[in-house]
Short mmCIF file of C-alpha atoms in Angstrom, two decimals:
data_model
loop_
_atom_site.label_atom_id
_atom_site.label_comp_id
_atom_site.label_asym_id
_atom_site.label_seq_id
_atom_site.Cartn_x
_atom_site.Cartn_y
_atom_site.Cartn_z
CA MET L 10 88.58 109.19 112.94
CA GLN L 11 89.23 105.89 111.18
CA GLN L 12 88.91 107.21 107.60
CA ALA L 13 92.06 107.18 105.50
CA ILE L 14 94.36 109.95 104.34
CA ALA L 15 94.36 109.87 100.52
CA VAL L 16 97.76 110.67 99.00
CA LEU L 17 98.33 111.15 95.26
CA ASP L 18 101.32 111.75 93.03
CA SER L 19 102.31 111.56 89.39
CA GLY L 20 104.24 108.39 90.25
CA VAL L 21 106.42 107.08 93.09
CA GLY L 22 107.58 110.48 94.44
CA GLY L 23 104.68 110.79 96.87
CA LEU L 24 105.96 107.66 98.61
CA THR L 25 108.47 109.95 100.33
CA VAL L 26 105.50 111.65 102.00
CA VAL L 27 103.96 108.25 102.79
CA ARG L 28 107.12 106.96 104.48
CA GLU L 29 107.19 110.01 106.76
CA LEU L 30 103.43 109.75 107.35
CA MET L 31 103.83 106.12 108.42
CA ARG L 32 106.68 107.13 110.73
CA GLN L 33 105.22 110.32 112.22
CA LEU L 34 101.56 109.18 112.33
CA PRO L 35 101.73 105.39 112.70
CA GLN L 36 98.02 105.09 113.45
CA GLU L 37 96.83 106.75 110.25
CA LYS L 38 95.64 104.65 107.31
CA VAL L 39 96.98 105.75 103.92
CA ILE L 40 95.48 105.20 100.47
CA TYR L 41 98.03 106.03 97.79
CA PHE L 42 97.58 106.65 94.09
CA GLY L 43 100.62 106.89 91.78
CA ASP L 44 99.75 107.94 88.25
CA THR L 45 102.78 106.14 86.86
CA ALA L 46 101.21 105.64 83.41
CA ARG L 47 101.21 109.39 82.87
CA SER L 48 104.37 110.32 84.77
CA PRO L 49 106.14 112.73 84.66
CA TYR L 50 103.75 115.64 85.18
CA GLY L 51 106.56 118.22 85.13
CA PRO L 52 106.64 118.91 81.37
CA ARG L 53 102.83 118.78 80.88
CA PRO L 54 100.64 121.88 80.36
CA ALA L 55 99.01 123.15 83.58
CA GLU L 56 95.48 122.46 82.34
CA GLU L 57 96.33 118.81 81.66
CA VAL L 58 97.80 118.37 85.17
CA ARG L 59 94.64 119.94 86.63
CA ILE L 60 92.42 117.45 84.75
CA PHE L 61 94.57 114.45 85.79
CA THR L 62 94.58 115.58 89.43
CA ARG L 63 90.81 116.03 89.48
CA GLN L 64 90.40 112.55 87.96
CA ILE L 65 92.57 110.91 90.65
CA VAL L 66 90.77 112.78 93.45
CA ASP L 67 87.41 111.59 92.06
CA TYR L 68 88.78 108.02 91.98
CA LEU L 69 90.04 108.24 95.57
CA PHE L 70 86.72 109.58 96.81
CA GLN L 71 85.15 106.11 96.54
CA PHE L 72 87.15 105.29 99.71
CA ASP L 73 85.64 108.19 101.71
CA PRO L 74 88.97 109.75 102.79
CA LYS L 75 89.15 112.37 105.55
CA MET L 76 91.90 114.39 103.86
CA ILE L 77 93.47 114.73 100.40
CA VAL L 78 97.25 115.19 100.17
CA ILE L 79 98.56 116.29 96.79
CA ALA L 80 102.04 114.82 97.27
CA CYS L 81 103.27 116.17 93.94
CA ASN L 82 104.73 119.67 93.70
CA THR L 83 103.72 120.11 90.06
CA ALA L 84 100.08 119.21 90.80
CA THR L 85 100.08 121.32 93.97
CA ALA L 86 101.39 124.32 92.05
CA VAL L 87 98.66 124.25 89.40
CA ALA L 88 95.72 122.27 90.82
CA ILE L 89 95.37 122.75 94.60
CA ASP L 90 92.98 125.72 94.37
CA ASP L 91 90.77 123.78 91.98
CA ILE L 92 90.70 120.68 94.22
CA ARG L 93 89.97 122.79 97.31
CA THR L 94 86.80 124.14 95.71
CA HIS L 95 85.93 120.64 94.42
CA VAL L 96 85.90 118.62 97.68
CA PRO L 97 84.47 119.27 101.16
CA ILE L 98 87.46 117.86 103.11
CA PRO L 99 90.88 119.40 103.92
CA VAL L 100 93.31 119.42 100.98
CA LEU L 101 97.03 119.76 101.67
CA GLY L 102 99.77 120.36 99.15
CA VAL L 103 103.52 120.03 99.50
CA ILE L 104 104.58 123.60 98.64
CA SER L 105 103.48 125.62 101.69
CA PRO L 106 105.01 123.15 104.21
CA GLY L 107 108.37 123.30 102.41
CA ALA L 108 108.21 127.09 102.21
CA ARG L 109 107.43 127.40 105.91
CA ALA L 110 110.27 125.05 106.88
CA ALA L 111 112.72 127.00 104.72
CA ILE L 112 111.67 130.26 106.41
CA LYS L 113 112.25 128.62 109.78
CA SER L 114 115.60 127.18 108.74
CA THR L 115 117.28 130.03 106.84
CA LYS L 116 119.58 132.38 108.71
CA SER L 117 120.60 134.45 105.69
CA GLY L 118 117.12 134.83 104.17
CA ILE L 119 118.46 133.46 100.87
CA VAL L 120 117.05 130.07 99.84
CA GLY L 121 117.25 127.77 96.83
CA VAL L 122 114.44 125.77 95.23
CA ILE L 123 114.69 122.87 92.79
CA GLY L 124 111.70 121.31 91.07
CA THR L 125 110.20 120.20 87.78
CA GLU L 126 109.77 122.65 84.89
CA GLY L 127 106.07 122.96 85.78
CA THR L 128 106.74 123.78 89.42
CA ILE L 129 109.53 126.27 88.73
CA ARG L 130 107.60 127.95 85.86
CA SER L 131 104.57 128.40 88.15
CA MET L 132 106.67 130.47 90.62
CA ALA L 133 104.59 128.77 93.35
CA TYR L 134 107.48 128.59 95.85
CA GLU L 135 108.44 132.25 95.34
CA GLN L 136 104.81 133.18 95.95
CA ALA L 137 104.44 130.94 99.03
CA LEU L 138 107.71 132.23 100.53
CA ARG L 139 107.05 135.91 99.87
CA THR L 140 103.44 135.83 101.03
CA ILE L 141 104.76 134.88 104.45
CA SER L 142 108.10 136.70 104.43
CA PRO L 143 108.43 139.37 101.71
CA GLY L 144 112.18 139.88 102.20
CA ILE L 145 113.19 136.32 101.28
CA GLN L 146 115.52 135.96 98.26
CA VAL L 147 115.06 132.88 96.09
CA TYR L 148 117.27 131.11 93.56
CA SER L 149 115.26 128.50 91.69
CA GLU L 150 116.25 125.89 89.14
CA ALA L 151 114.25 123.42 87.08
CA CYS L 152 115.74 119.90 87.13
CA PRO L 153 113.76 118.00 84.47
CA LEU L 154 116.00 114.92 84.53
CA LEU L 155 115.61 113.99 88.19
CA ALA L 156 112.00 112.80 88.62
CA PRO L 157 112.07 110.53 85.51
CA PHE L 158 115.37 109.08 86.80
CA VAL L 159 113.72 108.10 90.10
CA GLU L 160 110.64 106.69 88.32
CA LYS L 161 112.89 104.21 86.51
CA GLY L 162 113.76 102.68 89.87
CA LEU L 163 117.48 102.97 89.14
CA PHE L 164 119.54 103.92 92.14
CA ASP L 165 123.03 103.29 90.95
CA ALA L 166 124.99 105.78 93.05
CA GLU L 167 127.42 106.78 90.33
CA GLU L 168 124.73 107.41 87.74
CA ALA L 169 122.67 109.33 90.32
CA ASN L 170 125.65 111.50 91.26
CA ALA L 171 126.26 112.37 87.61
CA VAL L 172 122.69 113.40 86.85
CA VAL L 173 122.33 115.33 90.14
CA GLU L 174 125.65 117.11 89.64
CA GLN L 175 124.65 118.22 86.16
CA SER L 176 121.20 119.36 87.31
CA LEU L 177 122.38 121.37 90.32
CA ARG L 178 125.41 123.00 88.68
CA PRO L 179 123.71 126.44 88.31
CA LEU L 180 123.04 126.59 92.07
CA VAL L 181 126.48 125.60 93.32
CA GLY L 182 128.27 128.65 94.74
CA LYS L 183 125.06 130.68 95.10
CA PRO L 184 124.77 132.28 98.58
CA ILE L 185 121.87 130.07 99.72
CA ASP L 186 121.89 128.43 103.16
CA CYS L 187 119.01 126.05 102.53
CA LEU L 188 117.63 124.24 99.50
CA ILE L 189 114.01 123.19 99.15
CA LEU L 190 113.67 119.79 97.47
CA GLY L 191 110.60 121.03 95.61
CA CYS L 192 109.64 117.67 94.10
CA THR L 193 108.63 114.68 96.18
CA HIS L 194 110.89 112.47 94.06
CA TYR L 195 114.04 114.23 95.24
CA PRO L 196 114.38 112.72 98.74
CA PHE L 197 115.23 109.46 96.90
CA LEU L 198 118.38 111.33 95.79
CA THR L 199 119.24 113.06 99.11
CA ASP L 200 122.73 111.57 99.37
CA SER L 201 123.78 112.80 95.94
CA ILE L 202 122.15 116.23 96.41
CA SER L 203 123.83 116.67 99.77
CA ARG L 204 127.20 115.70 98.31
CA VAL L 205 126.89 118.26 95.52
CA MET L 206 125.56 121.16 97.65
CA GLY L 207 127.88 120.66 100.64
CA THR L 208 127.15 120.44 104.34
CA GLU L 209 126.55 124.19 104.83
CA VAL L 210 123.35 124.00 102.79
CA THR L 211 120.41 122.53 104.76
CA LEU L 212 118.15 120.37 102.60
CA ILE L 213 114.43 120.87 103.20
CA SER L 214 112.34 117.86 102.22
CA SER L 215 108.83 118.99 101.35
CA ALA L 216 107.85 115.37 102.08
CA ASP L 217 108.99 115.39 105.73
CA GLU L 218 107.49 118.81 106.34
CA THR L 219 104.17 117.85 104.76
CA ALA L 220 103.82 114.87 107.10
CA GLN L 221 104.30 117.19 110.09
CA GLU L 222 101.76 119.65 108.67
CA ILE L 223 99.24 116.82 108.13
CA SER L 224 99.67 116.02 111.83
CA THR L 225 99.08 119.67 112.77
CA ILE L 226 95.93 120.04 110.68
CA LEU L 227 94.41 116.70 111.76
CA SER L 228 95.17 117.50 115.38
CA HIS L 229 93.67 121.02 115.30
CA ARG L 230 90.54 119.70 113.59
CA GLY L 231 90.18 116.80 116.04
CA MET L 232 90.58 114.31 113.19
CA LEU L 233 93.52 112.14 114.35
CA ALA L 234 92.98 108.38 114.21
CA ALA L 235 92.01 106.73 117.48
CA SER L 236 94.69 104.97 119.48
CA GLY L 237 95.35 101.29 119.22
CA VAL L 238 94.22 100.54 115.69
CA MET L 239 97.03 99.47 113.37
CA PRO L 240 96.13 100.52 109.84
CA ILE L 241 96.38 98.53 106.59
CA HIS L 242 97.47 100.82 103.79
CA GLN L 243 96.32 100.53 100.16
CA PHE L 244 98.28 101.34 97.01
CA PHE L 245 97.08 101.96 93.46
CA CYS L 246 98.99 102.83 90.31
CA SER L 247 98.06 103.41 86.70
CA GLY L 248 101.26 102.00 85.15
CA ASP L 249 103.45 98.90 85.62
CA PRO L 250 102.46 97.46 89.03
CA GLU L 251 105.61 95.34 89.38
CA LEU L 252 107.98 98.29 88.97
CA PHE L 253 105.86 100.35 91.39
CA LYS L 254 105.84 97.55 93.94
CA GLN L 255 109.59 97.08 93.73
CA ILE L 256 110.30 100.79 94.30
CA ALA L 257 107.64 101.13 97.02
CA GLN L 258 108.80 98.11 99.01
CA SER L 259 112.41 99.15 98.87
CA TRP L 260 111.58 102.74 99.95
CA LEU L 261 108.94 101.92 102.59
CA ARG L 262 110.86 98.89 103.85
CA GLU L 263 107.71 96.79 104.10
CA LEU L 264 105.65 94.49 101.92
CA ILE L 265 102.73 96.10 100.15
CA SER L 266 99.99 94.93 97.84
CA ILE L 267 99.31 97.03 94.78
CA ARG L 268 96.19 97.29 92.64
CA PRO L 269 96.63 98.46 89.05
CA VAL L 270 94.12 100.97 87.69
CA VAL L 271 93.46 101.31 83.98
CA TRP L 272 92.20 104.75 83.09
CA GLN L 273 88.99 104.73 81.05
CA VAL L 274 89.95 108.07 79.57
CA PRO L 275 92.70 108.84 77.05
CA ASN L 276 96.18 109.05 78.45
CA ILE L 277 96.95 112.43 77.04
CA ILE L 278 94.33 115.00 76.14
CA MET T 16 93.95 140.08 108.33
CA GLN T 17 95.45 143.01 110.22
CA GLN T 18 94.37 141.89 113.72
CA ALA T 19 97.14 140.94 116.14
CA ILE T 20 98.29 137.59 117.46
CA ALA T 21 97.95 137.72 121.26
CA VAL T 22 100.73 135.90 123.11
CA LEU T 23 100.76 135.30 126.85
CA ASP T 24 103.16 133.81 129.37
CA SER T 25 103.78 133.72 133.10
CA GLY T 26 106.71 136.09 132.47
CA VAL T 27 109.46 136.59 129.91
CA GLY T 28 109.60 132.99 128.61
CA GLY T 29 107.00 133.58 125.89
CA LEU T 30 109.39 136.11 124.34
CA THR T 31 111.20 133.10 122.85
CA VAL T 32 108.00 132.43 120.85
CA VAL T 33 107.73 136.13 119.97
CA ARG T 34 111.28 136.31 118.64
CA GLU T 35 110.60 133.36 116.32
CA LEU T 36 107.20 134.81 115.36
CA MET T 37 108.86 138.11 114.40
CA ARG T 38 111.44 136.20 112.36
CA GLN T 39 109.18 133.62 110.69
CA LEU T 40 106.11 135.87 110.23
CA PRO T 41 107.54 139.40 109.94
CA GLN T 42 104.20 140.88 108.84
CA GLU T 43 102.23 139.73 111.88
CA LYS T 44 101.48 142.15 114.72
CA VAL T 45 102.07 140.73 118.21
CA ILE T 46 100.49 141.78 121.50
CA TYR T 47 102.35 140.22 124.42
CA PHE T 48 101.37 139.82 128.06
CA GLY T 49 103.92 138.65 130.63
CA ASP T 50 102.43 137.98 134.04
CA THR T 51 105.73 138.76 135.76
CA ALA T 52 104.08 139.79 139.06
CA ARG T 53 102.80 136.23 139.53
CA SER T 54 105.67 134.31 137.92
CA PRO T 55 106.55 131.46 138.16
CA TYR T 56 103.41 129.47 137.35
CA GLY T 57 105.21 126.13 137.64
CA PRO T 58 104.69 125.49 141.38
CA ARG T 59 101.10 126.84 141.50
CA PRO T 60 98.00 124.63 141.74
CA ALA T 61 96.37 123.90 138.35
CA GLU T 62 93.15 125.71 139.24
CA GLU T 63 95.05 128.90 140.06
CA VAL T 64 96.92 128.79 136.74
CA ARG T 65 93.58 128.32 134.96
CA ILE T 66 92.13 131.42 136.63
CA PHE T 67 95.22 133.53 135.87
CA THR T 68 95.22 132.41 132.23
CA ARG T 69 91.53 133.20 131.80
CA GLN T 70 92.11 136.64 133.33
CA ILE T 71 94.94 137.45 130.89
CA VAL T 72 92.93 136.22 127.91
CA ASP T 73 90.03 138.46 128.96
CA TYR T 74 92.45 141.40 129.26
CA LEU T 75 93.91 140.73 125.80
CA PHE T 76 90.48 140.51 124.21
CA GLN T 77 90.09 144.32 124.37
CA PHE T 78 92.56 144.39 121.45
CA ASP T 79 90.40 142.13 119.24
CA PRO T 80 93.13 139.55 118.48
CA LYS T 81 92.73 136.96 115.69
CA MET T 82 94.50 134.18 117.62
CA ILE T 83 95.54 133.40 121.20
CA VAL T 84 98.92 131.76 121.80
CA ILE T 85 99.46 130.34 125.27
CA ALA T 86 103.25 130.62 125.16
CA CYS T 87 103.64 128.99 128.57
CA ASN T 88 103.87 125.22 128.89
CA THR T 89 102.41 125.18 132.41
CA ALA T 90 99.36 127.19 131.34
CA THR T 91 98.98 125.14 128.14
CA ALA T 92 99.06 121.92 130.13
CA VAL T 93 96.25 122.89 132.50
CA ALA T 94 94.27 125.69 130.82
CA ILE T 95 94.15 125.30 127.03
CA ASP T 96 90.93 123.25 126.96
CA ASP T 97 89.22 125.84 129.16
CA ILE T 98 90.40 128.75 126.98
CA ARG T 99 89.32 126.96 123.78
CA THR T 100 85.75 126.72 125.04
CA HIS T 101 85.93 130.32 126.31
CA VAL T 102 86.86 132.21 123.10
CA PRO T 103 85.67 132.00 119.48
CA ILE T 104 89.13 132.34 117.86
CA PRO T 105 91.94 129.77 117.36
CA VAL T 106 93.91 129.01 120.53
CA LEU T 107 97.38 127.49 120.20
CA GLY T 108 99.52 126.07 122.97
CA VAL T 109 103.20 125.16 123.00
CA ILE T 110 102.95 121.47 123.89
CA SER T 111 101.58 119.87 120.71
CA PRO T 112 104.05 121.67 118.40
CA GLY T 113 107.00 120.49 120.52
CA ALA T 114 105.60 116.94 120.65
CA ARG T 115 105.13 116.84 116.87
CA ALA T 116 108.65 118.14 116.24
CA ALA T 117 110.11 115.53 118.59
CA ILE T 118 108.25 112.75 116.75
CA LYS T 119 109.64 114.08 113.47
CA SER T 120 113.17 114.37 114.88
CA THR T 121 113.64 111.17 116.87
CA LYS T 122 115.21 108.15 115.20
CA SER T 123 115.22 105.92 118.28
CA GLY T 124 111.68 106.72 119.44
CA ILE T 125 113.06 107.64 122.89
CA VAL T 126 112.72 111.31 123.81
CA GLY T 127 113.35 113.47 126.86
CA VAL T 128 111.20 116.30 128.21
CA ILE T 129 112.13 118.99 130.72
CA GLY T 130 109.64 121.46 132.17
CA THR T 131 108.26 123.04 135.31
CA GLU T 132 106.79 120.90 138.11
CA GLY T 133 103.30 121.80 136.86
CA THR T 134 104.01 120.74 133.28
CA ILE T 135 105.77 117.50 134.20
CA ARG T 136 103.15 116.58 136.82
CA SER T 137 100.36 117.07 134.26
CA MET T 138 101.91 114.42 131.95
CA ALA T 139 100.79 116.66 129.07
CA TYR T 140 103.80 115.85 126.88
CA GLU T 141 103.47 112.09 127.41
CA GLN T 142 99.82 112.38 126.44
CA ALA T 143 100.49 114.56 123.37
CA LEU T 144 103.30 112.27 122.20
CA ARG T 145 101.43 109.00 122.72
CA THR T 146 98.16 110.24 121.22
CA ILE T 147 100.05 110.65 117.94
CA SER T 148 102.60 107.85 118.27
CA PRO T 149 101.79 105.26 120.98
CA GLY T 150 105.21 103.57 120.84
CA ILE T 151 107.22 106.62 121.90
CA GLN T 152 109.23 106.25 125.13
CA VAL T 153 109.57 109.35 127.29
CA TYR T 154 111.97 110.36 130.07
CA SER T 155 110.75 113.50 131.77
CA GLU T 156 112.28 115.68 134.45
CA ALA T 157 110.98 118.70 136.34
CA CYS T 158 113.53 121.54 136.52
CA PRO T 159 112.01 124.03 139.00
CA LEU T 160 115.12 126.22 139.21
CA LEU T 161 115.41 127.17 135.55
CA ALA T 162 112.43 129.46 134.79
CA PRO T 163 112.93 131.62 137.92
CA PHE T 164 116.62 131.91 136.99
CA VAL T 165 115.72 133.32 133.57
CA GLU T 166 113.11 135.67 135.07
CA LYS T 167 115.83 137.32 137.12
CA GLY T 168 117.49 138.44 133.90
CA LEU T 169 120.81 136.96 134.99
CA PHE T 170 122.76 135.36 132.23
CA ASP T 171 126.13 134.86 133.76
CA ALA T 172 127.36 131.85 131.80
CA GLU T 173 129.06 130.15 134.72
CA GLU T 174 126.08 130.44 137.02
CA ALA T 175 123.76 129.27 134.22
CA ASN T 176 125.97 126.25 133.53
CA ALA T 177 125.91 125.27 137.21
CA VAL T 178 122.13 125.47 137.59
CA VAL T 179 121.50 123.72 134.26
CA GLU T 180 124.00 120.96 135.05
CA GLN T 181 122.35 120.28 138.38
CA SER T 182 118.85 120.30 136.88
CA LEU T 183 119.62 117.98 133.97
CA ARG T 184 121.78 115.47 135.87
CA PRO T 185 119.04 112.78 136.02
CA LEU T 186 118.73 112.81 132.20
CA VAL T 187 122.40 112.59 131.31
CA GLY T 188 123.21 109.10 130.04
CA LYS T 189 119.59 108.22 129.32
CA PRO T 190 119.17 106.74 125.80
CA ILE T 191 117.26 109.76 124.41
CA ASP T 192 118.14 111.24 121.01
CA CYS T 193 116.13 114.44 121.41
CA LEU T 194 115.12 116.65 124.31
CA ILE T 195 112.02 118.82 124.31
CA LEU T 196 112.62 122.16 126.02
CA GLY T 197 109.16 122.02 127.56
CA CYS T 198 109.17 125.53 129.01
CA THR T 199 109.41 128.65 126.90
CA HIS T 200 112.04 130.05 129.28
CA TYR T 201 114.55 127.35 128.37
CA PRO T 202 115.71 128.61 124.96
CA PHE T 203 117.38 131.44 126.93
CA LEU T 204 119.63 128.67 128.31
CA THR T 205 120.21 126.73 125.07
CA ASP T 206 123.99 127.02 125.17
CA SER T 207 124.25 125.56 128.67
CA ILE T 208 121.67 122.82 127.98
CA SER T 209 123.42 121.82 124.79
CA ARG T 210 126.78 121.67 126.59
CA VAL T 211 125.38 119.38 129.29
CA MET T 212 123.41 117.05 126.98
CA GLY T 213 126.05 116.74 124.24
CA THR T 214 125.77 117.11 120.50
CA GLU T 215 124.06 113.74 119.89
CA VAL T 216 120.91 114.99 121.60
CA THR T 217 118.82 117.29 119.39
CA LEU T 218 117.17 120.09 121.34
CA ILE T 219 113.56 120.81 120.38
CA SER T 220 112.47 124.34 121.20
CA SER T 221 108.71 124.42 121.71
CA ALA T 222 109.02 128.16 120.94
CA ASP T 223 110.44 127.72 117.42
CA GLU T 224 107.99 124.95 116.60
CA THR T 225 105.02 126.94 117.87
CA ALA T 226 105.89 129.85 115.56
CA GLN T 227 105.88 127.45 112.60
CA GLU T 228 102.56 125.96 113.71
CA ILE T 229 101.04 129.46 114.04
CA SER T 230 102.08 130.02 110.41
CA THR T 231 100.43 126.74 109.37
CA ILE T 232 97.14 127.44 111.13
CA LEU T 233 96.89 131.07 109.96
CA SER T 234 97.69 130.01 106.42
CA HIS T 235 95.14 127.16 106.31
CA ARG T 236 92.47 129.46 107.72
CA GLY T 237 93.29 132.28 105.29
CA MET T 238 94.20 134.55 108.21
CA LEU T 239 97.77 135.62 107.37
CA ALA T 240 98.48 139.38 107.54
CA ALA T 241 98.40 141.19 104.21
CA SER T 242 101.70 141.96 102.52
CA GLY T 243 103.50 145.23 102.89
CA VAL T 244 102.32 146.37 106.31
CA MET T 245 105.07 146.50 108.93
CA PRO T 246 103.53 145.86 112.34
CA ILE T 247 104.10 147.71 115.62
CA HIS T 248 104.11 145.23 118.49
CA GLN T 249 102.76 145.93 121.99
CA PHE T 250 104.04 144.59 125.30
CA PHE T 251 102.36 144.42 128.70
CA CYS T 252 103.57 143.06 132.01
CA SER T 253 102.15 142.87 135.49
CA GLY T 254 105.47 143.19 137.38
CA ASP T 255 108.57 145.41 137.18
CA PRO T 256 108.45 147.05 133.71
CA GLU T 257 112.12 148.02 133.70
CA LEU T 258 113.36 144.48 134.30
CA PHE T 259 110.94 143.16 131.65
CA LYS T 260 112.09 145.80 129.17
CA GLN T 261 115.74 145.03 129.76
CA ILE T 262 115.26 141.28 129.20
CA ALA T 263 112.93 141.78 126.22
CA GLN T 264 115.19 144.23 124.40
CA SER T 265 118.23 142.08 124.89
CA TRP T 266 116.41 138.95 123.67
CA LEU T 267 114.45 140.52 120.79
CA ARG T 268 117.35 142.75 119.80
CA GLU T 269 115.10 145.75 119.26
CA LEU T 270 113.69 148.63 121.27
CA ILE T 271 110.24 148.08 122.71
CA SER T 272 107.80 150.09 124.78
CA ILE T 273 106.18 148.36 127.69
CA ARG T 274 102.95 149.15 129.52
CA PRO T 275 102.65 147.95 133.11
CA VAL T 276 99.33 146.41 134.16
CA VAL T 277 98.22 146.36 137.79
CA TRP T 278 95.83 143.52 138.50
CA GLN T 279 92.61 144.58 140.23
CA VAL T 280 92.33 141.12 141.77
CA PRO T 281 94.45 139.59 144.52
CA ASN T 282 97.80 138.23 143.45
CA ILE T 283 97.28 134.77 144.85
CA ILE T 284 93.90 133.20 145.39
#
């Protein structure tokens, strides 16, 4: 199937899913939309995030994708059910794959979750974990500073360490043996997070796990791209295209072209 | 959905999938069939393995399962397409999950595979790996001594080390960074395999990965068991029930009851 996988995020965070997609499924074409003009989604009301997500999905549908990936934990938490009833193709979020990987990884049955205020408030990870494995214990913590920090494109190690250390302080010393990076922006900060949490805590990237789950679903539905065709990916963003391009090229380690999109609807409802 | 997941293997190897299933999906009921009277499947002709697999699936269908898991690499390699056209429920094998996990794990793009003669001869792993990621390089090695060793229920460490060392010798020193344990019997020998291959080679258990993939498929199809019901598993085997029980209880770390099944058809066609 030569149609693309459409990936969306509030900004650049979903690029962590895209990098893994490009690595794990090198034959799949990706169309990416980063809603950088309206990032972050974390502090926004759920209804607003639902409307924004629906708008991006409608935009992406002009390219006739074979699958929608909501590569944003906040949007997955509040909008995935709505999008699933809205479109006739498979819709994947980033929460269930992370939850499943944590269940596989944990030995103690006690896991940590970090995410935006919206994700943590929604209790979506607790629900996903306990639906599968009711005995799991969860410590969760909202880290509102982290996603905006990544969106700025600043990766000064010392500054990153300081903001990560402050954000994770409530989880340090808790008896968790794995920590779900419940925001697709967080893999940009893996080194700092790992330093703060220590080597005994396994970090679960919802981005890596989502790429593997995309592979599983496409494979079981007979929808994998045919062999031998090297795809050309497409990137769109609603905010500053130069900043997006700079972050994307540095993260994906390849040159990309980016098309800016100006929303015809008000920025904030 | 309170129906069971039906798991089958040539013998006790599929119990490595069951242990992970019980851990990762504690609410799911498992019905297991080990064809210990006709184990090993590895050296048998493909057509014979197809007939045996079909016979077990037909036997398991009296229990109205919601999913069939072919927890045997040899049977997956030669019979999964046949079983998929034969039954109206999802059928999972153990080869694709292991291949996907190896693609996720490898940094160098060079992976190793060990399995029975039947699995290695079928080139099923090469095909699964290259369908998803054409650039992957694969070193594969048939290890005909290992599955029968496990079926005997002997786990003397020194004897295990010797047979594993001999079997893996052709792979030692090859530039692989992960090794797919392409037979569900092999996780019984993880310690010895890890000792021989060294810590730089990540071992991929097709059993662990299959349990996670079962979770993914059940979840995406809305077929997970309802919360709060603790399942009672059922075990069947065609050979010596006492030996099966002894191996199963030691591996699963819980008491089980086992029902012997006597095939009404000849043992070998």
